[in-house]
């Protein structure tokens, strides 16, 4: 997106407007912001492969993956309202630094336990919970912090660039994790994962201090209160309630896939972690492409009802193909 110089530059108030429209995007702070976010997502993609594979190596049971996914989801369910509150009240730079530091230390402790043969399921689940807590507080903080890093004229461009590059970081982490595990072992992949969190933390602490963009102190339970009001509203609208129940179907299918794909790769296909990483990479690419498809369909004003019908029909078809596949 290119911002043109305004003709008001010589008039009253024009100097500020010209400055805003020509404000440099790639400052030192924004470059460090991008690096920190990309590296963090790379680590997130990597441990998303390493942890399930480590559990499968230890237990040979898909049930352990199901427990892992449930544990990962808990902080998002119970702590998300407080994470938004912290992102608006606490210094966002310090918040993001501490969350990265927490995640890096947790991963290195896990690697140390694995090196001395002390690692078990309890430690892995504890690690997953702490990393998920870190993510729950890191993501709102880092997304809100961009308002302080760039000017208003560059905010849209900065957001778009950040989203694209962080998704690329996630894909790289997901794609390389399997190769690292199959070549050097799961602990090596986790060690690299820990390094990504620490490097991300260093990038954050090297950023220049910025002036907070918020001025009104948020109410601690505002988001939680809003959720209860939404639930009350849903209860009064039967068709909306049914629609929400139907949405549980594709979500259920996705979570079942997350549980079974690792075991499918290891037990049925007799393949290693590199194949598991490749399958998850394709999964991530599909998710990213669906975002572009949805954005283009929104512009064309496709009928939502028919689009949802076709989407769920396609999901059912491909789930059947996946279930009947042996190769």
Tab-separated table of C-alpha atoms in Angstrom:
chain	number	residue	atom	x	y	z
A	1	UNK	CA	0.000	0.000	0.000
A	2	UNK	CA	1.497	3.337	-1.041
A	3	UNK	CA	0.674	6.535	0.806
A	4	UNK	CA	0.795	9.658	-1.347
A	5	UNK	CA	1.955	13.069	-0.190
A	6	UNK	CA	-1.020	15.283	0.507
A	7	UNK	CA	-1.401	18.751	-0.990
A	8	UNK	CA	-2.211	20.098	2.486
A	9	UNK	CA	1.476	19.987	3.403
A	10	UNK	CA	1.843	23.801	3.319
A	11	UNK	CA	-1.469	24.584	4.986
A	12	UNK	CA	-2.464	24.753	8.615
A	13	UNK	CA	-1.913	21.351	10.233
A	14	UNK	CA	-0.520	20.037	6.952
A	15	UNK	CA	2.969	19.391	8.274
A	16	UNK	CA	1.702	16.759	10.713
A	17	UNK	CA	-0.403	15.125	8.010
A	18	UNK	CA	2.542	14.891	5.604
A	19	UNK	CA	4.704	13.441	8.351
A	20	UNK	CA	2.107	10.780	9.187
A	21	UNK	CA	1.593	9.746	5.578
A	22	UNK	CA	5.320	9.489	4.936
A	23	UNK	CA	6.234	7.853	8.208
A	24	UNK	CA	8.819	5.106	7.729
A	25	UNK	CA	7.461	1.599	8.326
A	26	UNK	CA	10.647	-0.447	8.701
A	27	UNK	CA	12.114	1.200	11.750
A	28	UNK	CA	14.519	-0.669	14.029
A	29	UNK	CA	11.718	-1.357	16.505
A	30	UNK	CA	9.297	-2.682	13.882
A	31	UNK	CA	12.013	-4.900	12.356
A	32	UNK	CA	12.687	-6.382	15.797
A	33	UNK	CA	8.922	-6.723	16.329
A	34	UNK	CA	8.591	-8.713	13.103
A	35	UNK	CA	11.606	-10.880	13.911
A	36	UNK	CA	10.306	-11.623	17.405
A	37	UNK	CA	6.820	-12.555	16.210
A	38	UNK	CA	8.008	-14.705	13.293
A	39	UNK	CA	10.534	-16.584	15.445
A	40	UNK	CA	7.925	-17.166	18.154
A	41	UNK	CA	5.476	-18.627	15.625
A	42	UNK	CA	8.272	-20.765	14.175
A	43	UNK	CA	8.839	-22.240	17.635
A	44	UNK	CA	5.098	-22.710	18.127
A	45	UNK	CA	4.898	-24.657	14.854
A	46	UNK	CA	7.895	-26.769	15.852
A	47	UNK	CA	6.692	-27.856	19.289
A	48	UNK	CA	3.241	-28.477	17.783
A	49	UNK	CA	4.903	-31.419	16.009
A	50	UNK	CA	7.544	-32.381	18.576
A	51	UNK	CA	5.282	-32.790	21.629
A	52	UNK	CA	2.651	-35.103	20.062
A	53	UNK	CA	5.377	-37.215	18.454
A	54	UNK	CA	7.271	-37.457	21.744
A	55	UNK	CA	4.105	-38.665	23.474
A	56	UNK	CA	3.468	-41.232	20.747
A	57	UNK	CA	7.019	-42.515	21.097
A	58	UNK	CA	6.531	-42.884	24.850
A	59	UNK	CA	2.964	-44.219	25.040
A	60	UNK	CA	2.055	-45.556	21.548
A	61	UNK	CA	-1.478	-44.362	22.398
A	62	UNK	CA	-3.608	-41.755	20.593
A	63	UNK	CA	-5.338	-41.133	23.943
A	64	UNK	CA	-2.238	-39.292	25.153
A	65	UNK	CA	-2.575	-36.861	22.228
A	66	UNK	CA	-6.216	-36.255	23.101
A	67	UNK	CA	-5.245	-35.408	26.679
A	68	UNK	CA	-2.497	-33.117	25.376
A	69	UNK	CA	-4.935	-31.209	23.145
A	70	UNK	CA	-7.402	-30.796	26.024
A	71	UNK	CA	-4.657	-29.431	28.286
A	72	UNK	CA	-3.532	-27.013	25.564
A	73	UNK	CA	-7.082	-25.701	25.208
A	74	UNK	CA	-7.650	-24.982	28.926
A	75	UNK	CA	-5.763	-21.648	29.179
A	76	UNK	CA	-7.555	-20.293	26.106
A	77	UNK	CA	-10.927	-21.155	27.652
A	78	UNK	CA	-10.338	-19.869	31.181
A	79	UNK	CA	-7.613	-17.220	30.887
A	80	UNK	CA	-8.389	-15.419	27.604
A	81	UNK	CA	-10.460	-12.625	29.249
A	82	UNK	CA	-7.662	-11.946	31.738
A	83	UNK	CA	-5.052	-12.058	28.960
A	84	UNK	CA	-6.832	-9.201	27.179
A	85	UNK	CA	-7.016	-7.284	30.452
A	86	UNK	CA	-3.264	-7.765	31.079
A	87	UNK	CA	-2.458	-6.689	27.498
A	88	UNK	CA	-4.286	-3.405	28.092
A	89	UNK	CA	-3.016	-2.683	31.623
A	90	UNK	CA	0.552	-4.000	31.707
A	91	UNK	CA	3.542	-2.798	29.678
A	92	UNK	CA	3.014	-4.898	26.529
A	93	UNK	CA	6.704	-5.105	25.751
A	94	UNK	CA	7.497	-6.532	29.188
A	95	UNK	CA	4.465	-8.827	29.041
A	96	UNK	CA	5.591	-10.371	25.733
A	97	UNK	CA	9.194	-10.650	26.938
A	98	UNK	CA	8.175	-12.508	30.111
A	99	UNK	CA	5.890	-14.916	28.226
A	100	UNK	CA	8.655	-15.794	25.762
A	101	UNK	CA	11.113	-16.231	28.616
A	102	UNK	CA	8.661	-18.520	30.440
A	103	UNK	CA	8.167	-20.672	27.345
A	104	UNK	CA	11.894	-20.923	26.626
A	105	UNK	CA	12.758	-21.940	30.206
A	106	UNK	CA	9.972	-24.540	30.291
A	107	UNK	CA	11.193	-26.137	27.049
A	108	UNK	CA	14.829	-26.217	28.222
A	109	UNK	CA	13.821	-27.839	31.527
A	110	UNK	CA	11.958	-30.488	29.522
A	111	UNK	CA	15.018	-31.100	27.332
A	112	UNK	CA	17.166	-31.414	30.473
A	113	UNK	CA	14.786	-33.964	31.992
A	114	UNK	CA	14.823	-35.908	28.723
A	115	UNK	CA	18.629	-35.871	28.608
A	116	UNK	CA	18.844	-37.441	32.087
A	117	UNK	CA	16.034	-39.920	31.372
A	118	UNK	CA	13.616	-38.349	33.864
A	119	UNK	CA	10.931	-37.282	31.411
A	120	UNK	CA	7.439	-38.729	31.742
A	121	UNK	CA	3.888	-37.923	30.639
A	122	UNK	CA	3.219	-35.672	33.628
A	123	UNK	CA	6.150	-33.399	32.758
A	124	UNK	CA	5.122	-33.262	29.106
A	125	UNK	CA	1.555	-32.311	30.012
A	126	UNK	CA	2.859	-29.701	32.477
A	127	UNK	CA	5.117	-28.276	29.759
A	128	UNK	CA	2.209	-28.103	27.309
A	129	UNK	CA	0.052	-26.290	29.883
A	130	UNK	CA	2.720	-23.680	30.678
A	131	UNK	CA	3.506	-23.048	27.004
A	132	UNK	CA	-0.206	-22.668	26.279
A	133	UNK	CA	-0.501	-20.156	29.148
A	134	UNK	CA	2.407	-18.264	27.613
A	135	UNK	CA	0.691	-18.240	24.214
A	136	UNK	CA	-2.610	-17.104	25.744
A	137	UNK	CA	-0.947	-13.995	27.190
A	138	UNK	CA	1.639	-13.467	24.437
A	139	UNK	CA	-0.659	-13.309	21.393
A	140	UNK	CA	-3.021	-10.532	22.631
A	141	UNK	CA	-0.036	-8.595	23.945
A	142	UNK	CA	2.037	-8.764	20.759
A	143	UNK	CA	-0.959	-7.966	18.535
A	144	UNK	CA	-1.875	-4.944	20.658
A	145	UNK	CA	1.760	-3.807	20.865
A	146	UNK	CA	1.908	-3.135	17.121
A	147	UNK	CA	-0.228	-0.024	17.716
A	148	UNK	CA	2.663	1.417	19.700
A	149	UNK	CA	5.357	0.320	17.254
A	150	UNK	CA	3.988	1.873	14.042
A	151	UNK	CA	2.026	5.041	13.267
A	152	UNK	CA	-1.645	5.100	12.321
A	153	UNK	CA	-0.838	5.583	8.629
A	154	UNK	CA	1.185	2.347	8.584
A	155	UNK	CA	-1.003	0.252	10.903
A	156	UNK	CA	-2.977	-1.553	8.180
A	157	UNK	CA	0.134	-2.357	6.161
A	158	UNK	CA	2.031	-3.458	9.273
A	159	UNK	CA	-0.819	-5.748	10.384
A	160	UNK	CA	-1.077	-7.357	6.956
A	161	UNK	CA	2.675	-7.918	6.723
A	162	UNK	CA	2.839	-9.322	10.247
A	163	UNK	CA	0.004	-11.786	9.650
A	164	UNK	CA	1.553	-13.053	6.409
A	165	UNK	CA	5.060	-13.465	7.820
A	166	UNK	CA	3.945	-15.066	11.088
A	167	UNK	CA	1.935	-17.647	9.170
A	168	UNK	CA	5.049	-18.292	7.086
A	169	UNK	CA	7.014	-18.754	10.321
A	170	UNK	CA	4.440	-21.262	11.561
A	171	UNK	CA	4.641	-23.185	8.277
A	172	UNK	CA	8.445	-23.276	8.395
A	173	UNK	CA	8.393	-24.528	11.981
A	174	UNK	CA	5.807	-27.180	11.153
A	175	UNK	CA	7.617	-28.278	7.991
A	176	UNK	CA	11.104	-28.498	9.477
A	177	UNK	CA	10.196	-30.064	12.832
A	178	UNK	CA	9.563	-33.492	11.356
A	179	UNK	CA	12.837	-33.436	9.427
A	180	UNK	CA	14.785	-32.421	12.528
A	181	UNK	CA	13.109	-35.138	14.629
A	182	UNK	CA	13.735	-37.899	12.068
A	183	UNK	CA	17.361	-36.808	11.556
A	184	UNK	CA	18.502	-35.738	15.034
A	185	UNK	CA	15.793	-36.803	17.481
A	186	UNK	CA	12.875	-35.195	19.291
A	187	UNK	CA	15.025	-33.614	22.007
A	188	UNK	CA	17.042	-31.735	19.386
A	189	UNK	CA	13.826	-30.343	17.915
A	190	UNK	CA	12.707	-29.246	21.399
A	191	UNK	CA	16.105	-27.647	22.060
A	192	UNK	CA	15.764	-25.601	18.855
A	193	UNK	CA	12.216	-24.780	19.936
A	194	UNK	CA	13.501	-23.430	23.255
A	195	UNK	CA	16.084	-21.327	21.424
A	196	UNK	CA	13.383	-19.725	19.261
A	197	UNK	CA	11.505	-18.518	22.347
A	198	UNK	CA	14.643	-17.063	23.909
A	199	UNK	CA	15.702	-15.344	20.673
A	200	UNK	CA	12.176	-13.924	20.394
A	201	UNK	CA	12.473	-12.614	23.962
A	202	UNK	CA	15.834	-10.984	23.164
A	203	UNK	CA	14.350	-9.257	20.102
A	204	UNK	CA	11.540	-7.871	22.251
A	205	UNK	CA	13.792	-6.525	24.982
A	206	UNK	CA	16.015	-4.855	22.351
A	207	UNK	CA	13.070	-2.818	21.042
A	208	UNK	CA	12.969	0.859	21.878
A	209	UNK	CA	10.513	1.761	24.622
A	210	UNK	CA	7.298	3.166	23.183
A	211	UNK	CA	4.509	5.289	24.546
A	212	UNK	CA	1.404	3.271	25.362
A	213	UNK	CA	-1.428	3.943	22.915
A	214	UNK	CA	-4.241	3.266	25.392
A	215	UNK	CA	-5.538	5.923	27.744
A	216	UNK	CA	-8.623	4.364	29.346
A	217	UNK	CA	-8.097	1.667	31.944
A	218	UNK	CA	-10.216	-1.360	30.947
A	219	UNK	CA	-12.621	-3.055	33.303
A	220	UNK	CA	-11.255	-6.338	34.566
A	221	UNK	CA	-14.342	-8.435	33.938
A	222	UNK	CA	-15.749	-6.591	30.922
A	223	UNK	CA	-15.040	-9.416	28.442
A	224	UNK	CA	-16.310	-12.082	30.832
A	225	UNK	CA	-19.513	-10.102	31.424
A	226	UNK	CA	-20.008	-9.733	27.668
A	227	UNK	CA	-19.708	-13.509	27.212
A	228	UNK	CA	-22.444	-14.133	29.774
A	229	UNK	CA	-24.683	-11.605	28.021
A	230	UNK	CA	-24.062	-13.389	24.702
A	231	UNK	CA	-25.025	-16.731	26.262
A	232	UNK	CA	-28.267	-15.234	27.580
A	233	UNK	CA	-29.055	-13.891	24.107
A	234	UNK	CA	-28.343	-17.248	22.434
A	235	UNK	CA	-30.781	-18.987	24.798
A	236	UNK	CA	-33.596	-16.789	23.486
A	237	UNK	CA	-32.861	-17.542	19.793
A	238	UNK	CA	-33.539	-21.205	19.031
A	239	UNK	CA	-32.195	-21.137	15.459
A	240	UNK	CA	-28.970	-19.496	16.651
A	241	UNK	CA	-28.615	-22.148	19.351
A	242	UNK	CA	-29.042	-24.922	16.751
A	243	UNK	CA	-26.514	-23.258	14.454
A	244	UNK	CA	-23.923	-23.158	17.228
A	245	UNK	CA	-24.533	-26.845	17.952
A	246	UNK	CA	-23.988	-27.628	14.264
A	247	UNK	CA	-20.678	-25.776	14.397
A	248	UNK	CA	-19.500	-28.348	16.924
A	249	UNK	CA	-19.496	-30.991	14.147
A	250	UNK	CA	-16.625	-29.635	12.008
A	251	UNK	CA	-14.732	-28.630	15.166
A	252	UNK	CA	-15.110	-32.177	16.474
A	253	UNK	CA	-13.838	-33.588	13.165
A	254	UNK	CA	-10.775	-31.333	13.225
A	255	UNK	CA	-9.884	-32.323	16.798
A	256	UNK	CA	-10.334	-36.037	16.036
A	257	UNK	CA	-7.962	-35.614	13.102
A	258	UNK	CA	-5.429	-33.887	15.339
A	259	UNK	CA	-5.539	-36.864	17.688
A	260	UNK	CA	-5.420	-39.608	15.065
A	261	UNK	CA	-3.032	-38.293	12.401
A	262	UNK	CA	0.085	-38.990	14.473
A	263	UNK	CA	-0.971	-42.549	15.291
A	264	UNK	CA	-2.095	-43.031	11.668
A	265	UNK	CA	1.380	-42.008	10.483
A	266	UNK	CA	3.282	-44.121	12.999
A	267	UNK	CA	1.170	-47.292	13.317
A	268	UNK	CA	-0.620	-47.690	9.995
A	269	UNK	CA	1.720	-46.047	7.503
A	270	UNK	CA	4.873	-47.074	9.436
A	271	UNK	CA	6.469	-43.700	8.674
A	272	UNK	CA	8.680	-41.414	10.745
A	273	UNK	CA	8.298	-37.900	12.117
A	274	UNK	CA	9.249	-36.262	8.812
A	275	UNK	CA	6.059	-37.672	7.245
A	276	UNK	CA	4.068	-36.514	10.265
A	277	UNK	CA	5.531	-33.027	9.838
A	278	UNK	CA	4.706	-33.054	6.119
A	279	UNK	CA	1.080	-34.036	6.791
A	280	UNK	CA	0.736	-31.236	9.341
A	281	UNK	CA	2.396	-28.834	6.919
A	282	UNK	CA	-0.250	-29.648	4.298
A	283	UNK	CA	-2.890	-29.194	6.993
A	284	UNK	CA	-1.510	-25.733	7.845
A	285	UNK	CA	-1.287	-24.715	4.181
A	286	UNK	CA	-4.913	-25.741	3.699
A	287	UNK	CA	-5.952	-23.621	6.680
A	288	UNK	CA	-4.034	-20.639	5.323
A	289	UNK	CA	-5.484	-21.026	1.816
A	290	UNK	CA	-8.998	-21.237	3.236
A	291	UNK	CA	-8.497	-17.772	4.694
A	292	UNK	CA	-7.703	-16.363	1.248
A	293	UNK	CA	-10.655	-18.220	-0.286
A	294	UNK	CA	-13.049	-16.895	2.363
A	295	UNK	CA	-11.781	-13.355	1.851
A	296	UNK	CA	-12.368	-13.547	-1.920
A	297	UNK	CA	-15.836	-15.095	-1.514
A	298	UNK	CA	-16.821	-12.365	0.932
A	299	UNK	CA	-16.094	-9.762	-1.717
A	300	UNK	CA	-18.301	-11.667	-4.181
A	301	UNK	CA	-21.140	-11.802	-1.636
A	302	UNK	CA	-21.671	-15.542	-1.852
A	303	UNK	CA	-24.778	-16.777	-0.022
A	304	UNK	CA	-23.519	-17.851	3.421
A	305	UNK	CA	-26.120	-20.580	3.896
A	306	UNK	CA	-25.198	-22.450	0.703
A	307	UNK	CA	-21.483	-21.931	1.237
A	308	UNK	CA	-21.659	-23.473	4.719
A	309	UNK	CA	-23.741	-26.368	3.377
A	310	UNK	CA	-21.220	-27.128	0.619
A	311	UNK	CA	-18.293	-26.774	3.036
A	312	UNK	CA	-19.686	-29.240	5.569
A	313	UNK	CA	-20.643	-31.616	2.755
A	314	UNK	CA	-17.054	-31.495	1.460
A	315	UNK	CA	-15.729	-32.015	4.973
A	316	UNK	CA	-17.858	-35.149	5.340
A	317	UNK	CA	-16.647	-36.469	1.974
A	318	UNK	CA	-12.960	-35.968	2.764
A	319	UNK	CA	-13.342	-37.362	6.288
A	320	UNK	CA	-14.756	-40.522	4.704
A	321	UNK	CA	-11.859	-40.716	2.265
A	322	UNK	CA	-9.374	-40.208	5.080
A	323	UNK	CA	-10.993	-42.929	7.190
A	324	UNK	CA	-10.954	-45.465	4.340
A	325	UNK	CA	-7.385	-44.686	3.231
A	326	UNK	CA	-4.580	-47.152	3.860
A	327	UNK	CA	-1.739	-45.290	2.154
